[in-house]
PDB file of C-alpha atoms in Angstrom:
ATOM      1  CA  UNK S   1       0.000   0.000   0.000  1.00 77.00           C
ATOM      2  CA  UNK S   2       1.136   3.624  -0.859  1.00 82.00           C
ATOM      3  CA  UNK S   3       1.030   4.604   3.112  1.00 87.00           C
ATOM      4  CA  UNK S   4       2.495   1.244   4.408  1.00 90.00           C
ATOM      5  CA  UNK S   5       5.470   2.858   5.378  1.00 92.00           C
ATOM      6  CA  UNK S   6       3.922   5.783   7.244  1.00 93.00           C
ATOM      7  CA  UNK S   7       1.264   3.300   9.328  1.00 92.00           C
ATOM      8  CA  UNK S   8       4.534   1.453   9.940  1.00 93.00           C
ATOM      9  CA  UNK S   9       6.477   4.646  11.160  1.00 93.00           C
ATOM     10  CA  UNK S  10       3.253   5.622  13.164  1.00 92.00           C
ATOM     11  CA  UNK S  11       3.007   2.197  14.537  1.00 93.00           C
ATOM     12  CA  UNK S  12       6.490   1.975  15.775  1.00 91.00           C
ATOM     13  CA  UNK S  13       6.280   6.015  17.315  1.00 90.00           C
ATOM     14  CA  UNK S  14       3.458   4.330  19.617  1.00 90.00           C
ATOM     15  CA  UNK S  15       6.265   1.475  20.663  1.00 89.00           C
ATOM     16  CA  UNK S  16       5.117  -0.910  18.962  1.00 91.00           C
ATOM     17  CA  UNK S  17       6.719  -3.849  17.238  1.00 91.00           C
ATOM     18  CA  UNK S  18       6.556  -4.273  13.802  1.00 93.00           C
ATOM     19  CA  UNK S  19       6.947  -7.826  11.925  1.00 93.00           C
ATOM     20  CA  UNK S  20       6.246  -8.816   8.604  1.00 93.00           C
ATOM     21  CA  UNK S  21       4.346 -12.238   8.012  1.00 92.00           C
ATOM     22  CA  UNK S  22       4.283 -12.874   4.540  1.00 91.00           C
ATOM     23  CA  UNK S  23       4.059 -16.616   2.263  1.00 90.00           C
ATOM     24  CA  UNK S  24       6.717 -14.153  -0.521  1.00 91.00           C
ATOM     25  CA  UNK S  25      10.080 -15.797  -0.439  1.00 93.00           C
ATOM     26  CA  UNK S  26      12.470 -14.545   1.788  1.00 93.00           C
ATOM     27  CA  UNK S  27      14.506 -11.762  -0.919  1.00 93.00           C
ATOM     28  CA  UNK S  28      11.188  -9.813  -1.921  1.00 93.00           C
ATOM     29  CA  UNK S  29      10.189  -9.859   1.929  1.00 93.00           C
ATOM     30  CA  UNK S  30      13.382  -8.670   3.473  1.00 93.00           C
ATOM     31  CA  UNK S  31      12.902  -5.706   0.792  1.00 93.00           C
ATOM     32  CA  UNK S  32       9.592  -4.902   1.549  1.00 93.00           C
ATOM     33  CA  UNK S  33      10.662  -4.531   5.450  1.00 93.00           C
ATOM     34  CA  UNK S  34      13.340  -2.148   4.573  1.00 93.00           C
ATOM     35  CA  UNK S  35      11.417   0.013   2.432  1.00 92.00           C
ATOM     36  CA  UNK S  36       8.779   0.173   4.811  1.00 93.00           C
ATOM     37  CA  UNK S  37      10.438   0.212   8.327  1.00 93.00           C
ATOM     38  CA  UNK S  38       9.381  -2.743   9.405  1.00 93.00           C
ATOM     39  CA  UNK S  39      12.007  -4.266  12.420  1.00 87.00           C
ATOM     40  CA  UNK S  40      11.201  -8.186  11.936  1.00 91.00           C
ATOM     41  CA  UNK S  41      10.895  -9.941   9.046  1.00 93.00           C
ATOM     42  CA  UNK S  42       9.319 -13.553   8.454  1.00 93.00           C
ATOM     43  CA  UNK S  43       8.896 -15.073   5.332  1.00 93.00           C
ATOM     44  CA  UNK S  44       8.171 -18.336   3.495  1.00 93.00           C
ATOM     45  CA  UNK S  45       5.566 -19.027   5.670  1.00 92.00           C
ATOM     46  CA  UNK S  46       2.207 -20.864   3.904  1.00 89.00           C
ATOM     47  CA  UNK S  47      -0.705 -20.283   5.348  1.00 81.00           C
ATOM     48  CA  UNK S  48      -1.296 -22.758   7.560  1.00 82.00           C
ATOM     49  CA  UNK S  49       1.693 -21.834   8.911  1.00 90.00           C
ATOM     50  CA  UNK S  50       1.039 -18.120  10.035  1.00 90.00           C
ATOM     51  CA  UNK S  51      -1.804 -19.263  13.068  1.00 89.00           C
ATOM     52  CA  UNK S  52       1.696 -21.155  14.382  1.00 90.00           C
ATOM     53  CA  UNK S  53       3.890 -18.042  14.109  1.00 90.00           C
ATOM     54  CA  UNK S  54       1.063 -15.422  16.193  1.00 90.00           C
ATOM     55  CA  UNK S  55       0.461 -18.589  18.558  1.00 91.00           C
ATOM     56  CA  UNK S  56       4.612 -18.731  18.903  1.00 90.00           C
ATOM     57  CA  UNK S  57       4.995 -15.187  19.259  1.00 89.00           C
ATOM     58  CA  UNK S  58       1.782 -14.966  21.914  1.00 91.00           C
ATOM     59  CA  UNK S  59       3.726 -17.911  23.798  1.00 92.00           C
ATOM     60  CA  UNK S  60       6.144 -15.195  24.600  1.00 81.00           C
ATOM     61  CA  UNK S  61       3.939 -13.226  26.430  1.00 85.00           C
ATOM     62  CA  UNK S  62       3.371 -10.742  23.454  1.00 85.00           C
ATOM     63  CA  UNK S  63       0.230  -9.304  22.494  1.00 91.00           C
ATOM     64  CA  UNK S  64      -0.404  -9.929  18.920  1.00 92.00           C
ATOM     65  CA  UNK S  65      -2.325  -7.507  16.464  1.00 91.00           C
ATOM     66  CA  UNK S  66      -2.523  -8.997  13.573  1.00 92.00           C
ATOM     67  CA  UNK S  67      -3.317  -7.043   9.830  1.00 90.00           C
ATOM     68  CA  UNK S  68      -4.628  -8.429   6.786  1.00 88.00           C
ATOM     69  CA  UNK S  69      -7.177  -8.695   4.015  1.00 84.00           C
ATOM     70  CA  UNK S  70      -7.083 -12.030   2.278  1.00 82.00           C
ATOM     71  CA  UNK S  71      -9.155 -15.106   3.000  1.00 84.00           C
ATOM     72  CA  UNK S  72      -5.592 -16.426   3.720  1.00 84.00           C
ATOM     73  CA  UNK S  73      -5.425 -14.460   6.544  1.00 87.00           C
ATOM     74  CA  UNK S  74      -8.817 -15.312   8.651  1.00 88.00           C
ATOM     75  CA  UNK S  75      -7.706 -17.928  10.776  1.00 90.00           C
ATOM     76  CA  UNK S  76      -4.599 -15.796  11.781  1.00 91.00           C
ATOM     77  CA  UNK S  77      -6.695 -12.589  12.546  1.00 92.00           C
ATOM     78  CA  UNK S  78      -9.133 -14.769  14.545  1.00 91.00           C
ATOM     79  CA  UNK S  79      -6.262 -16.244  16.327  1.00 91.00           C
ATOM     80  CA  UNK S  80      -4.478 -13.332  17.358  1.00 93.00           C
ATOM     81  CA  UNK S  81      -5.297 -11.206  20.055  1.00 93.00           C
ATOM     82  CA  UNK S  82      -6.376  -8.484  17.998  1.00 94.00           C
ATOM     83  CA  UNK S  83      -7.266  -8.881  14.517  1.00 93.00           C
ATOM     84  CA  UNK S  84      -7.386  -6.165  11.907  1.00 93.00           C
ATOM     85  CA  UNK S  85      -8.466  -6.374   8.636  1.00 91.00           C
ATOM     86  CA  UNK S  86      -8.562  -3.959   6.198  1.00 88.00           C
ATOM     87  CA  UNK S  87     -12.122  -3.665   4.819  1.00 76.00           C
ATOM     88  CA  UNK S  88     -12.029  -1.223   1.741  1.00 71.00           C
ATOM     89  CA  UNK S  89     -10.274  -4.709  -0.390  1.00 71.00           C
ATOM     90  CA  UNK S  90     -10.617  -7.283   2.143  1.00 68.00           C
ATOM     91  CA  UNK S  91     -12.258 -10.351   2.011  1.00 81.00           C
ATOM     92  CA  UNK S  92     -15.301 -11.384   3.509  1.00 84.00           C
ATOM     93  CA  UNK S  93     -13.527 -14.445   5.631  1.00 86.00           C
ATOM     94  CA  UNK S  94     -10.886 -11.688   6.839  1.00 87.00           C
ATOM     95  CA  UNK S  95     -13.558  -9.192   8.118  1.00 88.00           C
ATOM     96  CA  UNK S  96     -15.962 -11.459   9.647  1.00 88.00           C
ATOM     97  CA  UNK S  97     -12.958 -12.898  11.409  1.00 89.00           C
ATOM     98  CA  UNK S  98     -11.648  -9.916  12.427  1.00 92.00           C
ATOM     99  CA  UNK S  99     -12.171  -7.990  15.965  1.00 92.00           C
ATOM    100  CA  UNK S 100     -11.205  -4.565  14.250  1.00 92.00           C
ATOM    101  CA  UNK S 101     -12.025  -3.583  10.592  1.00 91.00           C
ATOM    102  CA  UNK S 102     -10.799  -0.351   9.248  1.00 90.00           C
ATOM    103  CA  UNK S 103     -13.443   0.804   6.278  1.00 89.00           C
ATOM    104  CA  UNK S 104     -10.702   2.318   3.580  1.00 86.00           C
ATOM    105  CA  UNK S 105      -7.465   0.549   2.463  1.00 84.00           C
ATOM    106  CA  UNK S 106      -4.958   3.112   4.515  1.00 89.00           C
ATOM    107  CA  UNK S 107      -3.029   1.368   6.399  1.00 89.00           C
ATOM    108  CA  UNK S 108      -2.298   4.369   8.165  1.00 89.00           C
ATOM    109  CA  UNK S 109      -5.572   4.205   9.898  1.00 91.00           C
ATOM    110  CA  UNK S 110      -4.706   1.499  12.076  1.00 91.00           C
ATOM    111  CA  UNK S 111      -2.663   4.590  14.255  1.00 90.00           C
ATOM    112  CA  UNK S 112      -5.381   6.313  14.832  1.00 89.00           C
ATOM    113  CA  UNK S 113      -7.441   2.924  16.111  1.00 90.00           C
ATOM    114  CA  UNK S 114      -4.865   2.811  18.149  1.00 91.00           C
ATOM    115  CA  UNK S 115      -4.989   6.236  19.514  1.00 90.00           C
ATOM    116  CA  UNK S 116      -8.908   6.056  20.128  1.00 90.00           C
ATOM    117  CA  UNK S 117      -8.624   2.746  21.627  1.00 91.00           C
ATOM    118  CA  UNK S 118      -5.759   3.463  24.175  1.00 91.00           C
ATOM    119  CA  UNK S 119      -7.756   6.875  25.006  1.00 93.00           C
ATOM    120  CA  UNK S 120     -11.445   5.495  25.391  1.00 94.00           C
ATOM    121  CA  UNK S 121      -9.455   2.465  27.534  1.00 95.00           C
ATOM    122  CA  UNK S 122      -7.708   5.467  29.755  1.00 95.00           C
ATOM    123  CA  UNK S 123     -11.184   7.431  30.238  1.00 96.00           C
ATOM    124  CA  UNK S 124     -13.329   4.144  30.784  1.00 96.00           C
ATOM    125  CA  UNK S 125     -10.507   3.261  33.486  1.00 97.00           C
ATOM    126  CA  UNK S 126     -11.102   6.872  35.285  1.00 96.00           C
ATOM    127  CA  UNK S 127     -14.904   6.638  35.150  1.00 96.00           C
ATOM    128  CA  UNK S 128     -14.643   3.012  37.211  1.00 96.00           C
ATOM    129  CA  UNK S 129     -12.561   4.286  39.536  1.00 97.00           C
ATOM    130  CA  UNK S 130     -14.028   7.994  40.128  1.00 96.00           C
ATOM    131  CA  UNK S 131     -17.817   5.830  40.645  1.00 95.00           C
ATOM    132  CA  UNK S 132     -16.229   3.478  42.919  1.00 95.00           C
ATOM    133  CA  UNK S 133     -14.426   5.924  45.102  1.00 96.00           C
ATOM    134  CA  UNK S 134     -17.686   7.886  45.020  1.00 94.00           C
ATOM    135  CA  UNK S 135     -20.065   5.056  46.390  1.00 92.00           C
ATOM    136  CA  UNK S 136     -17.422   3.259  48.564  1.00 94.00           C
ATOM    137  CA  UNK S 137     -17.289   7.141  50.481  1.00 95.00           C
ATOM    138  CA  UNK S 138     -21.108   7.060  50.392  1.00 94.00           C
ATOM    139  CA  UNK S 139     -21.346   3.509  51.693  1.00 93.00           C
ATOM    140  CA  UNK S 140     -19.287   4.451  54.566  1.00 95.00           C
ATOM    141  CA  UNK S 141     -21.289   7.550  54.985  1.00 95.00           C
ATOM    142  CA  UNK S 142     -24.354   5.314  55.045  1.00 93.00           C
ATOM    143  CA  UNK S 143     -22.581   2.589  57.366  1.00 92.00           C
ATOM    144  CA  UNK S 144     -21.614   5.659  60.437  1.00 93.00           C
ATOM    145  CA  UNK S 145     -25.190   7.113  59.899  1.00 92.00           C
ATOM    146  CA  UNK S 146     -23.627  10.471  58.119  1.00 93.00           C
ATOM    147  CA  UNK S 147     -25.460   9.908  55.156  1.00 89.00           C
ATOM    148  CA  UNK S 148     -29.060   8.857  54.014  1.00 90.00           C
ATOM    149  CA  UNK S 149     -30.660   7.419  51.494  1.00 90.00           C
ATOM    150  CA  UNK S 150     -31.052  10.768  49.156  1.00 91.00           C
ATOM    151  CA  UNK S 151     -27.422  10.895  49.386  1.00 90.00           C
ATOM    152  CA  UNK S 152     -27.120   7.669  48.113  1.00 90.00           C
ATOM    153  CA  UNK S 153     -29.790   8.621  45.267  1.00 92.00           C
ATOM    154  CA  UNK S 154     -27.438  12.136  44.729  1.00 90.00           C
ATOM    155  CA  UNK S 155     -24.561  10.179  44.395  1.00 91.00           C
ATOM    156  CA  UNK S 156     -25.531   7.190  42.148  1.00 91.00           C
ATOM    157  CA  UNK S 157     -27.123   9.824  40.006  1.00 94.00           C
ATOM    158  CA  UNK S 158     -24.019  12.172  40.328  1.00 93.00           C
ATOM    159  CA  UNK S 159     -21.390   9.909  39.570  1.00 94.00           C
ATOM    160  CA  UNK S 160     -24.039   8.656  35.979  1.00 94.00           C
ATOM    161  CA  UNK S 161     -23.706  12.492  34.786  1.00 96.00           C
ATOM    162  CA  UNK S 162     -19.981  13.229  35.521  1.00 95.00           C
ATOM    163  CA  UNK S 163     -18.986  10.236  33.715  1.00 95.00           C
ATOM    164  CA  UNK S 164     -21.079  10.426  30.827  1.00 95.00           C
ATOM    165  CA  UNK S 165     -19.901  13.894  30.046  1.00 95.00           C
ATOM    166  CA  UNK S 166     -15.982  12.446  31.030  1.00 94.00           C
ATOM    167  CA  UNK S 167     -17.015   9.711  28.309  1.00 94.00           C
ATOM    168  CA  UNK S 168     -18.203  12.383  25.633  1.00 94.00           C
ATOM    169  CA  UNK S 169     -14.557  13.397  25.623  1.00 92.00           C
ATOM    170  CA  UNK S 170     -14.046  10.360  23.003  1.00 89.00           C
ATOM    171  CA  UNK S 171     -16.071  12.224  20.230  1.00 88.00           C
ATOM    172  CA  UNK S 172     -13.317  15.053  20.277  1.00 84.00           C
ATOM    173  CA  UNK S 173     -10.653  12.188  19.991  1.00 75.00           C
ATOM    174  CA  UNK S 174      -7.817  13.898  16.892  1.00 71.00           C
ATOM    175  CA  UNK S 175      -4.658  13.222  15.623  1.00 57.00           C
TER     176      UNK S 175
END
């Protein structure tokens, strides 16, 4: 793809490792890598092959996104622990297998999944804890007789408005 090497470059910025999977014999893929910034390269592998590789490389204790867009690649991008296919060309086995499909055939997309992913993660993780801090003060409230039941009501309805306006900060989610 034209933007390979700028998904790639984005990719790695975000400290991620990049390795190339390919069935193309070993000359073509190591050439492809270079031009495209990829760190790993492995080649020669047929397709039955490639579920071994992700399942070798998960064995490590490495999580495992895993691209494509061919029917080839289905039972890889199932297997992996998050599998990405790229919709715009892909085939119908590689998106319905997929857990992530990006809609246009830019590579370079798959950054900004990223981004939106790691951020929504980040503000879901603040939402649990601010509504558990919230009630858990409450409950103790509750427990010493400080606080009554309309507190309770204040705070469980509280605690549902802060954090759906914290969540709303995912629409304004940019480069």
């Amino acid at each position: 793809k034209t933007d390979s090497a700028k998904a790639v470059s984005l990719l790695n910025g975000k400290g991620m490792k990049t390795i190339l999977l390919t069935g193309d014999n070993s000359l073509v893929a190591e050439v492809m890598a270079k031009e495209t910034g990829i760190g790993e390269c492995i080649s020669e592998v047929l397709p039955g092959e490639k579920a071994d590789k992700i399942k070798e490389l998960m064995a490590n204790g490495r999580k495992v996104s895993m691209i494509g867009d061919g029917i080839n690649d289905a039972p890889v991008l199932a297997r992996s622990d998050v599998g990405i296919a790229m919709g715009a060309l892909g085939s119908d086995a590689a998106i319905e297998s997929a857990d992530v499909v990006i809609m246009t055939d830019e590579p370079a997309k798959i950054s900004e999944a990223v981004k939106t992913s790691r951020k929504t993660i980040s503000i879901v993780y603040q939402n649990i804890i601010f509504a558990l801090g919230i009630k858990a003060v409450v409950l103790l409230l509750g427990a010493l007789g400080l606080a009554g039941m309309w507190w309770a009501v204040f705070a469980d309805v509280g605690v549902s408005v802060i954090a759906i306006l914290n969540a709303m900060r995912t629409l304004k989610i940019t480069d």
